[in-house]
C-alpha positions as MATLAB code, in Angstrom:
seq = 'MLNYDMPLYRPPSEGDNLIIQATLGCSFNQCSFCSMYKTKDYRPRDLADVFADIDQAARVWPEAHRIFLADGDALTLPMDSLRAILDKLHATFPNLNRVSAYATPGNILKKTSEELVELRERKMPLFYVGIESGAPVMLKKITKGASQKGIAESLIKAREAGLKISATVILGLGGQKYWEEHIDGTVDLLSQAPVTYLSTLQLYLEEIAYDEFMKKFGEPFEAQGDMAVLAELERLLANLKPPAPVIFRSNHASNALALAGNLPKDQARLLAEVQGAMAGSNAIRPRFMRRL';
ca = [
      44.238  109.455  133.178;
      44.579  108.753  136.692;
      42.652  109.886  139.795;
      45.448  112.089  141.834;
      45.259  112.808  145.138;
      45.503  116.566  144.829;
      47.431  118.920  144.945;
      49.892  117.307  142.345;
      53.412  118.809  141.750;
      56.173  117.936  139.667;
      59.162  119.688  138.299;
      59.072  121.791  134.858;
      61.264  119.193  132.983;
      58.717  116.484  133.793;
      55.819  118.301  132.375;
      55.344  115.814  129.399;
      56.084  112.578  131.318;
      54.021  110.204  133.425;
      53.213  110.842  136.904;
      53.028  108.240  139.182;
      52.280  108.759  142.868;
      54.288  106.676  145.186;
      53.875  108.622  148.477;
      51.110  111.648  149.248;
      52.811  114.495  150.886;
      56.251  115.382  152.295;
      57.660  113.476  154.721;
      59.635  116.702  156.368;
      57.187  119.339  155.280;
      58.193  121.857  157.631;
      60.144  124.361  155.093;
      58.600  127.677  155.850;
      58.382  129.287  152.282;
      56.613  125.913  150.672;
      53.161  125.413  150.495;
      52.984  122.357  148.319;
      51.866  119.877  150.716;
      50.305  122.009  153.521;
      47.009  120.368  152.865;
      48.422  116.753  152.900;
      49.416  114.216  155.757;
      52.388  112.162  154.442;
      51.932  108.522  154.087;
      53.329  105.920  151.600;
      50.538  104.772  149.290;
      49.949  100.952  149.598;
      51.670   99.060  146.740;
      48.633   97.288  145.593;
      47.096  100.727  144.893;
      50.365  102.117  143.296;
      50.299   99.051  141.001;
      46.512   99.561  140.138;
      47.727  103.136  138.970;
      50.679  101.398  136.838;
      48.427   99.291  135.242;
      45.649  101.725  134.484;
      48.308  104.203  133.378;
      49.691  101.470  130.878;
      46.360  101.113  129.247;
      45.893  104.797  128.254;
      49.873  105.345  127.472;
      51.699  102.208  127.006;
      54.576  103.576  125.203;
      55.574  106.183  128.303;
      59.330  106.305  128.537;
      59.841  108.563  131.322;
      57.965  108.398  134.952;
      58.248  110.674  137.615;
      57.289  109.489  141.080;
      55.436  111.954  143.171;
      54.669  113.330  145.642;
      56.916  115.021  147.858;
      59.916  112.671  148.648;
      59.504  108.981  147.208;
      63.088  108.499  148.356;
      61.739  108.037  151.723;
      60.242  104.682  150.747;
      62.271  101.418  151.898;
      64.341   99.646  149.461;
      61.969   96.694  149.189;
      58.980   99.140  148.045;
      61.490  100.905  145.532;
      62.426   97.653  144.010;
      58.988   96.448  143.882;
      57.661   99.777  142.055;
      60.664   99.703  139.679;
      60.224   96.231  138.785;
      56.584   96.654  138.103;
      57.258   99.845  135.862;
      59.974   97.972  133.936;
      57.609   94.933  133.240;
      55.177   97.380  132.201;
      56.189   99.873  130.189;
      58.706   98.119  127.676;
      59.819  101.825  126.334;
      61.052  102.994  129.966;
      64.301  104.431  130.032;
      64.076  106.841  132.849;
      62.323  107.426  136.227;
      62.784  110.154  138.650;
      61.786  111.666  141.882;
      62.108  114.661  144.210;
      64.493  114.130  147.145;
      65.869  115.462  150.304;
      69.553  116.033  151.411;
      68.395  113.530  154.258;
      66.679  111.420  151.933;
      69.932  110.698  149.963;
      72.244  110.456  153.050;
      69.366  107.645  154.841;
      70.324  105.454  151.744;
      73.432  103.505  151.460;
      76.075  104.140  148.516;
      75.197  100.718  147.473;
      71.530  101.410  147.353;
      71.877  104.414  145.334;
      74.048  102.542  142.851;
      71.305  100.151  142.694;
      68.700  102.767  142.079;
      70.626  103.859  139.000;
      71.112  100.858  137.631;
      67.280  100.058  137.728;
      66.939  103.176  135.456;
      66.174  105.847  138.416;
      69.214  107.801  137.758;
      67.711  111.576  138.284;
      66.467  113.289  141.633;
      65.297  116.761  141.789;
      66.711  118.554  145.412;
      65.343  121.785  146.706;
      68.590  123.248  148.122;
      67.080  126.813  148.227;
      70.155  128.399  150.305;
      73.338  127.529  151.130;
      74.062  129.871  153.648;
      73.509  128.263  157.347;
      71.851  131.765  158.459;
      69.165  131.226  155.741;
      68.924  127.126  156.198;
      67.867  127.899  159.904;
      65.525  130.777  159.250;
      63.346  128.484  156.457;
      63.672  125.560  158.682;
      65.106  123.340  155.688;
      66.112  120.660  158.076;
      69.690  120.386  156.528;
      73.232  122.304  156.919;
      75.232  123.206  154.352;
      77.908  120.494  155.519;
      74.822  117.963  155.330;
      73.639  119.267  151.889;
      77.034  118.923  150.454;
      77.409  115.528  151.786;
      74.379  114.287  150.009;
      75.436  115.818  146.723;
      78.712  114.387  146.620;
      77.160  110.962  147.815;
      74.966  111.257  145.008;
      77.418  112.062  142.288;
      79.790  109.363  143.620;
      76.711  106.675  142.986;
      76.445  108.067  139.267;
      73.127  109.675  139.683;
      72.279  113.270  138.118;
      70.988  115.833  140.661;
      68.459  118.421  139.627;
      69.046  121.364  142.241;
      66.943  124.556  142.673;
      67.872  127.489  144.374;
      65.222  130.483  145.531;
      66.223  133.734  144.596;
      64.864  136.617  146.953;
      64.621  134.333  149.976;
      66.732  136.420  152.394;
      65.188  139.704  151.724;
      67.151  142.864  151.587;
      69.066  142.007  154.886;
      70.547  138.726  154.152;
      70.964  138.615  150.394;
      74.594  138.706  149.988;
      74.785  135.872  152.768;
      72.282  133.768  151.096;
      73.911  134.010  147.583;
      77.486  133.675  149.110;
      76.510  130.685  150.972;
      74.884  129.176  148.035;
      77.839  129.931  145.879;
      80.296  128.258  148.603;
      77.827  125.116  148.629;
      77.840  124.701  144.878;
      81.287  125.455  144.653;
      82.391  122.383  146.744;
      79.525  119.860  145.697;
      78.723  118.846  142.050;
      75.213  119.026  140.774;
      74.130  118.203  137.109;
      71.517  120.636  136.641;
      70.809  124.212  138.532;
      67.626  125.772  138.270;
      66.478  129.256  140.171;
      63.284  130.157  141.240;
      62.365  133.609  142.535;
      60.432  133.634  145.930;
      56.752  133.772  145.982;
      54.719  133.270  149.365;
      51.129  131.873  148.840;
      48.708  132.856  151.408;
      48.607  129.489  153.089;
      52.765  129.731  153.777;
      52.992  133.556  154.091;
      52.374  133.778  158.051;
      54.482  130.610  158.891;
      57.528  131.968  156.602;
      57.484  135.618  158.365;
      57.145  133.809  161.986;
      60.321  131.621  161.367;
      62.090  134.174  159.780;
      62.547  135.835  163.217;
      62.643  139.444  162.108;
      61.151  141.922  159.907;
      61.562  140.541  156.266;
      61.790  143.335  153.320;
      61.215  141.468  150.145;
      63.417  141.992  147.039;
      62.110  143.858  143.927;
      63.155  142.485  140.445;
      66.268  144.727  140.192;
      67.435  143.454  143.406;
      66.509  139.629  142.447;
      68.916  140.250  139.312;
      71.492  141.621  141.201;
      71.440  138.145  143.134;
      71.301  136.158  140.167;
      74.302  138.298  138.844;
      76.220  137.747  142.103;
      75.720  133.955  141.871;
      76.644  133.541  138.305;
      79.786  135.785  138.731;
      81.239  133.854  141.615;
      80.085  130.283  140.964;
      82.576  127.775  140.165;
      81.443  124.425  139.927;
      83.706  121.310  140.276;
      82.077  120.074  137.188;
      80.246  121.251  134.174;
      76.477  122.366  135.250;
      73.450  122.937  133.034;
      72.005  125.985  134.278;
      68.225  127.411  133.932;
      66.210  130.210  134.969;
      63.470  129.300  132.971;
      60.758  128.623  135.857;
      57.751  130.221  135.447;
      58.359  132.455  138.679;
      61.616  133.992  137.338;
      61.732  137.859  136.114;
      64.521  136.456  133.463;
      64.669  133.380  131.866;
      68.049  132.173  131.217;
      69.744  128.911  129.786;
      73.415  127.890  129.329;
      76.285  125.898  130.644;
      78.640  126.650  133.278;
      81.453  127.742  133.310;
      81.289  127.877  129.473;
      78.606  130.304  129.047;
      78.828  132.127  132.232;
      79.933  135.576  130.523;
      76.766  135.293  128.068;
      74.668  134.681  130.923;
      76.308  137.215  132.898;
      75.656  139.871  130.357;
      72.004  138.665  129.641;
      71.233  139.765  133.294;
      73.269  142.813  133.261;
      71.486  143.885  130.195;
      68.163  142.957  131.971;
      68.775  145.292  134.765;
      69.970  148.085  132.465;
      66.567  147.899  130.861;
      67.527  146.881  127.418;
      66.463  142.964  127.906;
      62.890  142.826  128.847;
      61.934  140.614  132.101;
      58.935  138.642  132.320;
      55.852  140.631  133.477;
      54.625  139.952  137.001;
      51.167  138.676  135.455;
      52.846  135.917  133.643;
      54.553  134.652  136.460;
      53.308  131.755  138.974;
      54.663  128.819  140.834;
];
């Protein structure tokens, strides 16, 4: 449909939706585990080029009703640019009911509360935030560029503006040495800061990111096997006390075990499914079927 600047990424839940590239790459691009935009330099695209893509997409898919703004963090754009893009989308797609994008905690904190409310009112109510971990030691080891306090402040600020946050956590990120700190810090973060959706991924280091991850980790990293990762998932689900109901998923293709439910309502069932997989009664996803 469009001549995208590759590689192109989007959350699994945006797989059936129209993607428009408002920016290229990632403005931070220092997370040690992430290989998504290592081959790109960050830049905002010219509005004329974005508008041309919108017009081209509308000729092919005029009924599109959900749109994802790529690449890594369109929320870095100034409000004048975001307003112009959203106005163009609304004028071009009569059935439009939602626009979404990736965002970093820093992106959210740099916008005023009034600006975040305005984005929601302009039908941009959903942002995908990679929390990865809530443990201070892990946030430093992966050079996340955010602290537990900063992430919590961003999530609370988004919630108060009426935005929905879809957050991701990476199982296995702390390896064998730090897995308890990783999970306990994440539980602490998510128990104080509300998210609407919570998903897990399982650590997978692509070749382009492997050396950087190992160097920044700062000490030998011993990877977690599937059973150990399931123990992390069990600890996460057993201890999480979200301040508001959370829609939980571990259905990303990187995960050994696919789960779906609502917290806290389905907490006991989800735990039983994890424990069944650890006992061998519930099958896990074969490794050849996993991918980022």
